Structures are given as C-alpha cells and as structure tokens.
Short mmCIF file of C-alpha atoms and ligand atoms in Angstrom, two decimals:
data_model
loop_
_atom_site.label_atom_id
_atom_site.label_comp_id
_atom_site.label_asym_id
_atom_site.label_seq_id
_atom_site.Cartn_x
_atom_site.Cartn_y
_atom_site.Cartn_z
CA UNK A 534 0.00 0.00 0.00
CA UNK A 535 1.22 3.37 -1.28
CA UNK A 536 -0.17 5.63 1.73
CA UNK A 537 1.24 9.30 1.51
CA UNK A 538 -0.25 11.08 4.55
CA UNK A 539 -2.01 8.14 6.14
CA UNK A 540 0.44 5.95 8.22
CA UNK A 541 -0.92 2.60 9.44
CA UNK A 542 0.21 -0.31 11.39
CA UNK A 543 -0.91 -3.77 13.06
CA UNK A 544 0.45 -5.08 16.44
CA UNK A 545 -2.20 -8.15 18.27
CA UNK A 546 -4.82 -8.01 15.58
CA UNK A 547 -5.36 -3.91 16.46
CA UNK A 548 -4.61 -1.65 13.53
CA UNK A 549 -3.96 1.88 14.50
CA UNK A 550 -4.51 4.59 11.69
CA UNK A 551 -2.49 7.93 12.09
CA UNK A 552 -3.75 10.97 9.60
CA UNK A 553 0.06 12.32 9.17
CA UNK A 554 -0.28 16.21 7.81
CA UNK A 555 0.43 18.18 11.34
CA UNK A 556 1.36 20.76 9.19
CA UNK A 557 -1.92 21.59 8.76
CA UNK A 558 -3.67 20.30 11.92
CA UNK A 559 -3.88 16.78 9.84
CA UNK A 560 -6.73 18.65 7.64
CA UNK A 561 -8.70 16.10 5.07
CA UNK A 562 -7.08 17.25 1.64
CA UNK A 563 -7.21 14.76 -1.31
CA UNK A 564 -4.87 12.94 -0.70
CA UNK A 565 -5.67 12.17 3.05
CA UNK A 566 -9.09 11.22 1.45
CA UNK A 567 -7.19 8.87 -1.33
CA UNK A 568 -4.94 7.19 1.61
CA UNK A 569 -8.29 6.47 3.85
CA UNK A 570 -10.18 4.73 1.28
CA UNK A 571 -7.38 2.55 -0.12
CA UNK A 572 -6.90 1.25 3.23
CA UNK A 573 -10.20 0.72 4.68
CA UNK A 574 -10.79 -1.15 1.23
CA UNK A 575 -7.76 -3.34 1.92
CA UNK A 576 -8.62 -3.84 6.17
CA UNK A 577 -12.49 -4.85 5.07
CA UNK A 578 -11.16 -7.57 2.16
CA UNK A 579 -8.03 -8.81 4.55
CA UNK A 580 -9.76 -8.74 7.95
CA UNK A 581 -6.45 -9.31 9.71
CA UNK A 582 -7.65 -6.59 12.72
CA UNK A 583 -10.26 -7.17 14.82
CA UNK A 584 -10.20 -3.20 16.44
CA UNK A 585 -8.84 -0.53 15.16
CA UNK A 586 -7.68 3.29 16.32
CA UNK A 587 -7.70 6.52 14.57
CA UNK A 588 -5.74 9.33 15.55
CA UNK A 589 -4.15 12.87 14.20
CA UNK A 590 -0.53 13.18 13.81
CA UNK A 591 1.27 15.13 16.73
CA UNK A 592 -0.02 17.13 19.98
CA UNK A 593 -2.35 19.74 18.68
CA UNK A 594 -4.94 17.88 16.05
CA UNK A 595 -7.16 15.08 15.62
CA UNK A 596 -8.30 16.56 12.16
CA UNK A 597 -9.11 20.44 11.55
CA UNK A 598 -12.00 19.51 9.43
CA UNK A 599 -11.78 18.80 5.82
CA UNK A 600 -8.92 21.45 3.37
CA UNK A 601 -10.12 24.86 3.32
CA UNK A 602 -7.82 25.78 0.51
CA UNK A 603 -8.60 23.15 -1.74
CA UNK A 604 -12.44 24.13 -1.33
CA UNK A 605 -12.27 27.24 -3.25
CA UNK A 606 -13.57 27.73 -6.59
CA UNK A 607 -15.76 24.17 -6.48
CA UNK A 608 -18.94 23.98 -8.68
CA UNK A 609 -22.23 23.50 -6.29
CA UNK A 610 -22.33 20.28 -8.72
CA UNK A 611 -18.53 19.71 -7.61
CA UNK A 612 -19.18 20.37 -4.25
CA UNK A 613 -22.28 17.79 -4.38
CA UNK A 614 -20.03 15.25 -5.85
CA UNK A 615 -17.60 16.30 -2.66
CA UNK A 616 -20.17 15.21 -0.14
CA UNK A 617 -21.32 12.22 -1.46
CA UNK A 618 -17.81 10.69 -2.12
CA UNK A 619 -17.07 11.80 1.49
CA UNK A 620 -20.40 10.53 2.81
CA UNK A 621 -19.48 7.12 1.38
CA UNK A 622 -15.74 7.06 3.17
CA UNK A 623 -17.24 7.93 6.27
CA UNK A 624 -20.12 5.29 5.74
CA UNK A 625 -17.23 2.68 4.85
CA UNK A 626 -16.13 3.54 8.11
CA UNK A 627 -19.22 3.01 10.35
CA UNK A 628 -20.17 -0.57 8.17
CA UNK A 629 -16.46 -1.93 8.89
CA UNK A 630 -17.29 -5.36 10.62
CA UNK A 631 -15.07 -4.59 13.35
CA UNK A 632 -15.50 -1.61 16.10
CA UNK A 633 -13.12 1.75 15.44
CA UNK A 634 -11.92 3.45 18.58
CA UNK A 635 -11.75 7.46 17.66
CA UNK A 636 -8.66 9.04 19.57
CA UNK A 637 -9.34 12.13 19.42
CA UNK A 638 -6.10 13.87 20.51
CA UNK A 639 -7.11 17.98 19.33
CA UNK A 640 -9.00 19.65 17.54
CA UNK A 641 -12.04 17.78 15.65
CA UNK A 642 -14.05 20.12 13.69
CA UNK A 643 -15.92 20.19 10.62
CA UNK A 644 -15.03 17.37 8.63
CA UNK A 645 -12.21 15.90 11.41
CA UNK A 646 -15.74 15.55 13.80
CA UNK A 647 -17.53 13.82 11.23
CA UNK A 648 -14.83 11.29 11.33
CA UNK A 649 -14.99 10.72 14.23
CA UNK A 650 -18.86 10.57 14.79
CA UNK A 651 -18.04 7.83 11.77
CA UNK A 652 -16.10 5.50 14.35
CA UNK A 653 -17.66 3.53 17.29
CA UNK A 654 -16.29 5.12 20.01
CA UNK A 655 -14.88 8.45 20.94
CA UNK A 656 -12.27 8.93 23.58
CA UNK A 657 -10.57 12.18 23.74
CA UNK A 658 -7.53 13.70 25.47
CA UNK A 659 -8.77 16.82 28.21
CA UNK A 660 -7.19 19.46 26.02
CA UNK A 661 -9.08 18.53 22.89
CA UNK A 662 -11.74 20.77 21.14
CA UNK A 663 -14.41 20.25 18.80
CA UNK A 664 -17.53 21.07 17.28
CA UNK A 665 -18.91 21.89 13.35
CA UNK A 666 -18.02 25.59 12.03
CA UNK A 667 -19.25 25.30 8.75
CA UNK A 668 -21.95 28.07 9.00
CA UNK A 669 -19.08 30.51 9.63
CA UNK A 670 -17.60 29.73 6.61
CA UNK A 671 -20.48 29.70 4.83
CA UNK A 672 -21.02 26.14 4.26
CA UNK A 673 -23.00 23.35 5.85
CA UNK A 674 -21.42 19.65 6.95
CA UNK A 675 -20.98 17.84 4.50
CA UNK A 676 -19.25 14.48 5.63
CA UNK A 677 -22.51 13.53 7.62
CA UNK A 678 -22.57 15.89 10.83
CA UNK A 679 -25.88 17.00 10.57
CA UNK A 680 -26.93 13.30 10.50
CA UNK A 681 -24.39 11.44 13.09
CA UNK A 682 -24.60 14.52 15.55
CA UNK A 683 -28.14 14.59 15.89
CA UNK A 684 -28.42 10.58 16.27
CA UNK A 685 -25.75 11.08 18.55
CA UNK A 686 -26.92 13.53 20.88
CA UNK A 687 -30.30 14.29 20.02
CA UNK A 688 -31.49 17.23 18.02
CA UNK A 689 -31.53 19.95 19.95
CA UNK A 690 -27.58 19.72 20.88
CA UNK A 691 -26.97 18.89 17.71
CA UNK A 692 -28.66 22.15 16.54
CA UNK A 693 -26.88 24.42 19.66
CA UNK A 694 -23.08 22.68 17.77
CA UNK A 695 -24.25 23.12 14.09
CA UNK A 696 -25.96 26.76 14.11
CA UNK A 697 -23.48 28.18 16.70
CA UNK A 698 -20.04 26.75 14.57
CA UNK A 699 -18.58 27.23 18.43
CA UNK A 700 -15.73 25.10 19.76
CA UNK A 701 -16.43 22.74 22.17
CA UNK A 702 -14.40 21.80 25.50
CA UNK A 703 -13.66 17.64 26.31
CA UNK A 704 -15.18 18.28 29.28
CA UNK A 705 -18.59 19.38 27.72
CA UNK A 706 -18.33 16.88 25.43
CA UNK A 707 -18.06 14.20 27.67
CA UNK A 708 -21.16 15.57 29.70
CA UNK A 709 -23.43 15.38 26.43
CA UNK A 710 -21.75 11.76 26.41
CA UNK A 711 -20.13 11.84 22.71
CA UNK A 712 -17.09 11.62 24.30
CA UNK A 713 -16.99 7.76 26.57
CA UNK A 714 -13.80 8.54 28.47
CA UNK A 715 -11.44 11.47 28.89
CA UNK A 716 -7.70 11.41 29.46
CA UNK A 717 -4.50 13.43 30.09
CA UNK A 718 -2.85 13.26 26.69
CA UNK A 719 -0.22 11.18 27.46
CA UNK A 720 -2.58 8.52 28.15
CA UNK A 721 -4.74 8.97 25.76
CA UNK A 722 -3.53 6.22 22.93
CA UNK A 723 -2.45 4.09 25.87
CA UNK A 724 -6.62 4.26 26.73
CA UNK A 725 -7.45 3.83 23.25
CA UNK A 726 -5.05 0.51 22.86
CA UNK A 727 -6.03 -0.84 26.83
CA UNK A 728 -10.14 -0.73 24.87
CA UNK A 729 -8.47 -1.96 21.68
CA UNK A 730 -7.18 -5.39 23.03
CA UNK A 731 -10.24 -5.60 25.26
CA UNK A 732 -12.43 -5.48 21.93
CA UNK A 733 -9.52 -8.22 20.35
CA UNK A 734 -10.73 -10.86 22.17
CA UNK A 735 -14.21 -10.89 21.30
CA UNK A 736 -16.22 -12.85 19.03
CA UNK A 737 -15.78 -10.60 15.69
CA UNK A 738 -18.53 -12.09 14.11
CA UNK A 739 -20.90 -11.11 17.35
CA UNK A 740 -19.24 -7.24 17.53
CA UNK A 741 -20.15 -7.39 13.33
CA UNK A 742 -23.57 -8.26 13.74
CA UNK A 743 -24.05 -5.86 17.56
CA UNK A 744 -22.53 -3.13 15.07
CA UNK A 745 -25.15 -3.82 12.34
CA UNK A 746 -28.25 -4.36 14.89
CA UNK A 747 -27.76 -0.76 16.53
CA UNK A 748 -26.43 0.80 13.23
CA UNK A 749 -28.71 -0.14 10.63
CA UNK A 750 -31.84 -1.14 13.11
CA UNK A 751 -31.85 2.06 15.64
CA UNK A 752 -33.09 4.02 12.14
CA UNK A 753 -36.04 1.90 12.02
CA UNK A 754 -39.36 0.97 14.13
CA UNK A 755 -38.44 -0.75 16.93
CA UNK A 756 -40.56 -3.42 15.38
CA UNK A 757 -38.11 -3.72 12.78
CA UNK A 758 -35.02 -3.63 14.57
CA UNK A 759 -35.93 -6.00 16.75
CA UNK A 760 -36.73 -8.73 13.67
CA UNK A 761 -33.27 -7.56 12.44
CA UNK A 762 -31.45 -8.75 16.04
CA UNK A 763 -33.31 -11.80 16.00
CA UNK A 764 -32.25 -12.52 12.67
CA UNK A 765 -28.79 -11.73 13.50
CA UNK A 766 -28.95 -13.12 16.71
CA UNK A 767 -30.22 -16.86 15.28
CA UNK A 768 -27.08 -16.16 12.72
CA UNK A 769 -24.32 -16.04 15.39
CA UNK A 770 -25.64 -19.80 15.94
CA UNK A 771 -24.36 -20.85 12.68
CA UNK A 772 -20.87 -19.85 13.58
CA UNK A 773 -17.97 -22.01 15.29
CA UNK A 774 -17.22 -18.88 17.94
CA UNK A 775 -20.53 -19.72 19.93
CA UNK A 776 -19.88 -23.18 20.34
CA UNK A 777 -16.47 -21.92 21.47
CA UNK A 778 -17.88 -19.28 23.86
CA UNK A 779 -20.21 -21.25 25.46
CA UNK A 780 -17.46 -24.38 25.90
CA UNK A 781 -15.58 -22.12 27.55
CA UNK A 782 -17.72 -20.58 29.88
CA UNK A 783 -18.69 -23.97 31.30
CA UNK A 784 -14.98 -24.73 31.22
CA UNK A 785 -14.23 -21.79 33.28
CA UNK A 786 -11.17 -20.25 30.59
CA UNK A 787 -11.29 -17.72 28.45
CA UNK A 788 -12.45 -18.06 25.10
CA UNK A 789 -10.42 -18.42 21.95
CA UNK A 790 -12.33 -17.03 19.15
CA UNK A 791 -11.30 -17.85 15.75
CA UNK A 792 -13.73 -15.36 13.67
CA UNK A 793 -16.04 -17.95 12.23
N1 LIG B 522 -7.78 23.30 6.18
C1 LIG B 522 -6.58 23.69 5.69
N2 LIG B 522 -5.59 24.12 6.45
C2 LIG B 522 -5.78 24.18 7.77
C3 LIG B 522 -7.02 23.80 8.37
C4 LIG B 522 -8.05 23.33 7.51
N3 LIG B 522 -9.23 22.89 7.95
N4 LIG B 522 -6.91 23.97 9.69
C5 LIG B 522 -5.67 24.44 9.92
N5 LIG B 522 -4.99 24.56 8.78
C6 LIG B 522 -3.62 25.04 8.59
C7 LIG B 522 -3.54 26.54 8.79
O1 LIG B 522 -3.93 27.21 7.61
C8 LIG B 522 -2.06 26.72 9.08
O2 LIG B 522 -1.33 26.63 7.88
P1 LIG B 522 -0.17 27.71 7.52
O3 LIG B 522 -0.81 29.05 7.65
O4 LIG B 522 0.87 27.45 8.60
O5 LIG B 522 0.26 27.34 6.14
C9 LIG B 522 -1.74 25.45 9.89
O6 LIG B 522 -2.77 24.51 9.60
C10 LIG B 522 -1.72 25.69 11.38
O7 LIG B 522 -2.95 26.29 11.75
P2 LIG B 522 -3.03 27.62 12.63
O8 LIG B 522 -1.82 28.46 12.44
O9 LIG B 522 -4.35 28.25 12.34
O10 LIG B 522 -3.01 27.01 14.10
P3 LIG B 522 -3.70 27.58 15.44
O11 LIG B 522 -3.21 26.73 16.55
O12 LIG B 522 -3.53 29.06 15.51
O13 LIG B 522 -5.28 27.32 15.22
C11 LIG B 522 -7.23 25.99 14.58
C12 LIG B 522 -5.78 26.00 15.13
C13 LIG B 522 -7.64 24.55 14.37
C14 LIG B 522 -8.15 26.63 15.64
C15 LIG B 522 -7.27 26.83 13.30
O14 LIG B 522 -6.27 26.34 12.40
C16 LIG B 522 -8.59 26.74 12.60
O15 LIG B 522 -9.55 27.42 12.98
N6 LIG B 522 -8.62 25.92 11.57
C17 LIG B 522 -9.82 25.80 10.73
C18 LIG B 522 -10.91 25.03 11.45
C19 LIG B 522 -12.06 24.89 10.54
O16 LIG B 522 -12.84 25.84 10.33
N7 LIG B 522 -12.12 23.74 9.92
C20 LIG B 522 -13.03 23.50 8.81
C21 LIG B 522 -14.31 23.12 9.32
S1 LIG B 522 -15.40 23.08 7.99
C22 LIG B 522 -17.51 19.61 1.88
C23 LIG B 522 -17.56 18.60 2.77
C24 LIG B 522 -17.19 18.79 4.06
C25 LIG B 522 -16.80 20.01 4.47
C26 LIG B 522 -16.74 21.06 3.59
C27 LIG B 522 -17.11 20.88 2.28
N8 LIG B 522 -17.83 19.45 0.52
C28 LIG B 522 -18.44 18.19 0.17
C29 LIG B 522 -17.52 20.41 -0.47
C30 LIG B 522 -16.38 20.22 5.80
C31 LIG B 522 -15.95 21.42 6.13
C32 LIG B 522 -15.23 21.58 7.33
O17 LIG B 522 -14.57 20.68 7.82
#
C-alpha cells in the first residue's frame, strides 16, 4: 500500500490509523481522502484486525475539518459530488465489521468531527476541542454531521453545535456523552489501545452483527429492529465462535475465538 499522509500499522490483531499532515492540523485534503479509502478497502477484504484506532498526527490535532484551501472555486455540482464521495468514506467507516476506537487527541471540527462521529467510540484527550463551524464559513457539513450529531446527541444539541459553529471543551463533550472517556494526553492512545485489546478478544462475528443491529436497526421501528437482532442473533448460531464461547464458559477459561 502506497499511503502518503495516512500511516498505518498492526500489532495483536489492532490496527492503528495515524492521519500524518500536522502541518496543517492533519486537515482532510485529497490525498488524506485517497490514503483512507485505499486502506479501509484493503482492512475490510483482509480482515487481519479485529479493532482498530484513529488518531491525528502530533499534539495539537485530531483533524481540523476537511482542506479549506482546496475548497475554493468548487462547482455547487462539484461540491455535491464532494459530499457524497465523502459521505461514502465515512459510511465505509461506520459498516467496517469490526468496532473503530476514535482518539481524538485535538482539535475535531468540521469534517475531522464527522470522522470521528463515523467511528464507534470516541475517547478524547482533556485538552481537545471540537464542534462543526461550517456556517461561519459559509457552508453546511458535508461528511454527515448534521446526521451522526443529531443521532448522537439528540437534536436539539446537535442544533446548539451546528448553528453556533462554536468550539467545544472535552469536558462538555463528555457531559453530552459523545465523548466515553477522557484522558490526560499522554494517556490517551495508551486508553485507546487498553479498549483496543479488550475489543480483540471478542467474538468478531458477534461485535459485526451488535454493530449492524444498533447501526442499521436504531433508524427503524423498533418493530423492525428488533426482527433484524433476532435474525442476526439466530445467525451467530451458525458460527464455530458460539460453540467456542459457550465451551468455555462452562470450562471456566477464556475463550479463543477464531472469527467464524
Ligand atoms: N484546512 C486547511 N488548512 C488548515 C485547516 C483546515 N481545515 N486547519 C488548519 N490549517 C492550517 C492553517 O492554515 C495553518 O497553515 P499555515 O498558515 O501554517 O500554512 C496550519 O494549519 C496551522 O494552523 P493555525 O496556524 O491556524 O493554528 P492555530 O493553533 O492558531 O489554530 C485551529 C488551530 C484549528 C483553531 C485553526 O487552524 C482553525 O480554525 N482551523 C480551521 C478550522 C475549521 O474551520 N475547519 C473547517 C471546518 S469546515 C464539503 C464537505 C465537508 C466540508 C466542507 C465541504 N464538501 C463536500 C464540499 C467540511 C468542512 C469543514 O470541515
């Protein structure tokens, strides 16, 4: 893989993805975009991870939002074509079959927010701000933050973050509970990885289908999510990890699940 300002690696089945552009507070730019979707495309076919941590490069930034200066002069039909291709990383994102574990180290605004609203968890050092300041520059979020946010946190906070454009502190952030834990930043990846390798040792085809149930079935009735969990639910009986679970249980060890 030929990743320019994306750097990844793999240690006990937990990938850990680092946006690498500090020199601009790790801002989404083309070819951050480019890097992203070449490797989520190649950690969905090779399923070698079973967690996986984002962060921003350095001590200030998770991600600044998406490039400023490579927004100017887009076509509204350019700038449509923007948001869906953006949309559609950040969807990739949410549909991986294993959980993502946002670090968020700095600033997360705009577009660097809707990343991390993308991922399944959100822990965040104490010094880190965020929030969506698109209306002061005009524009509106385009990478999904109207949508996320307000699923997130309910409407009417999602309205006070998107219609102000203010920064956020960790602290409030972690009272509205988007944030699940905050940390001084020195341990904040040592956090992310302790959650990581918890998350390792669970049955990935159960955290696949627990992602799917609340993902794709909290949008519906309940009616209808709850035929979607019992669907899923009767599925995790056709795999080798239950039998495996339950042995173990009754065996009194931990379990050794193989991912089928
Ligand atoms: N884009 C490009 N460059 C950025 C950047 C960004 N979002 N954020 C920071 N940088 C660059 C700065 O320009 C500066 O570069 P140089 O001047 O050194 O060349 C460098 O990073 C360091 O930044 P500062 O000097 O400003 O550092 P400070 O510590 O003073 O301030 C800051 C940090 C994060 C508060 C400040 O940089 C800032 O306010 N940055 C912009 C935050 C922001 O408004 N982000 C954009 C949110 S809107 C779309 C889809 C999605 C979106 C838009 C369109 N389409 C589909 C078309 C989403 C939009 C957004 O994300």
């Amino acid at each position: 893989m030929d990743l320019k300002s994306v750097r990844y690696s793999v240690e006990n089945k937990v990938g850990t993805i680092t946006i690498a552009r500090p020199e601009a507070m790790n801002a989404l730019n083309k070819q951050v975009l480019t890097d992203l979707r070449v490797l989520l495309h190649e950690l969905d076919q090779k399923r070698e991870v079973r967690a996986c941590i984002l962060t921003g490069e350095g001590e200030k930034a998770f991600v600044a939002g998406a490039d400023i200066k490579e927004m100017e002069g887009l076509s509204p039909a350019q700038a449509r074509e923007m948001a869906v291709q953006g949309q559609a990383l950040m969807q990739k994102i949410e549909d991986l079959p294993f959980p993502v574990i946002a670090a968020v180290n700095g600033f997360a605004l705009g577009g660097g927010l809707e990343l991390a609203l993308a991922c399944d968890f959100m822990l965040a050092s104490n010094k880190a701000k965020w929030g969506l300041p698109e209306v002061t520059l005009g524009l509106i979020p385009g990478y999904g933050g109207t949508q996320r946010l307000s699923r997130n946190l309910g409407r009417a906070l999602a309205r006070r973050v998107a219609l102000s454009g203010e920064m956020f502190s960790a602290q409030q952030g972690y009272e509205w509970g988007l944030f699940t834990q905050l940390c001084e930043p020195a341990d904040l990846m040592p956090a992310a990885r302790k959650l990581a390798g918890v998350l390792a040792t669970r049955a990935p085809m159960a955290m696949a289908w627990v992602k799917e149930a609340i993902n794709h079935g909290s949008d519906r009735t309940q009616a209808e999510g709850l035929k979607l969990e019992s669907d899923l639910f009767g599925r995790t009986f056709e795999t080798k990890d239950h039998l495996e679970g339950i042995k173990a249980f009754v065996e009194k060890r931990p379990a050794d699940f193989q991912g089928h």
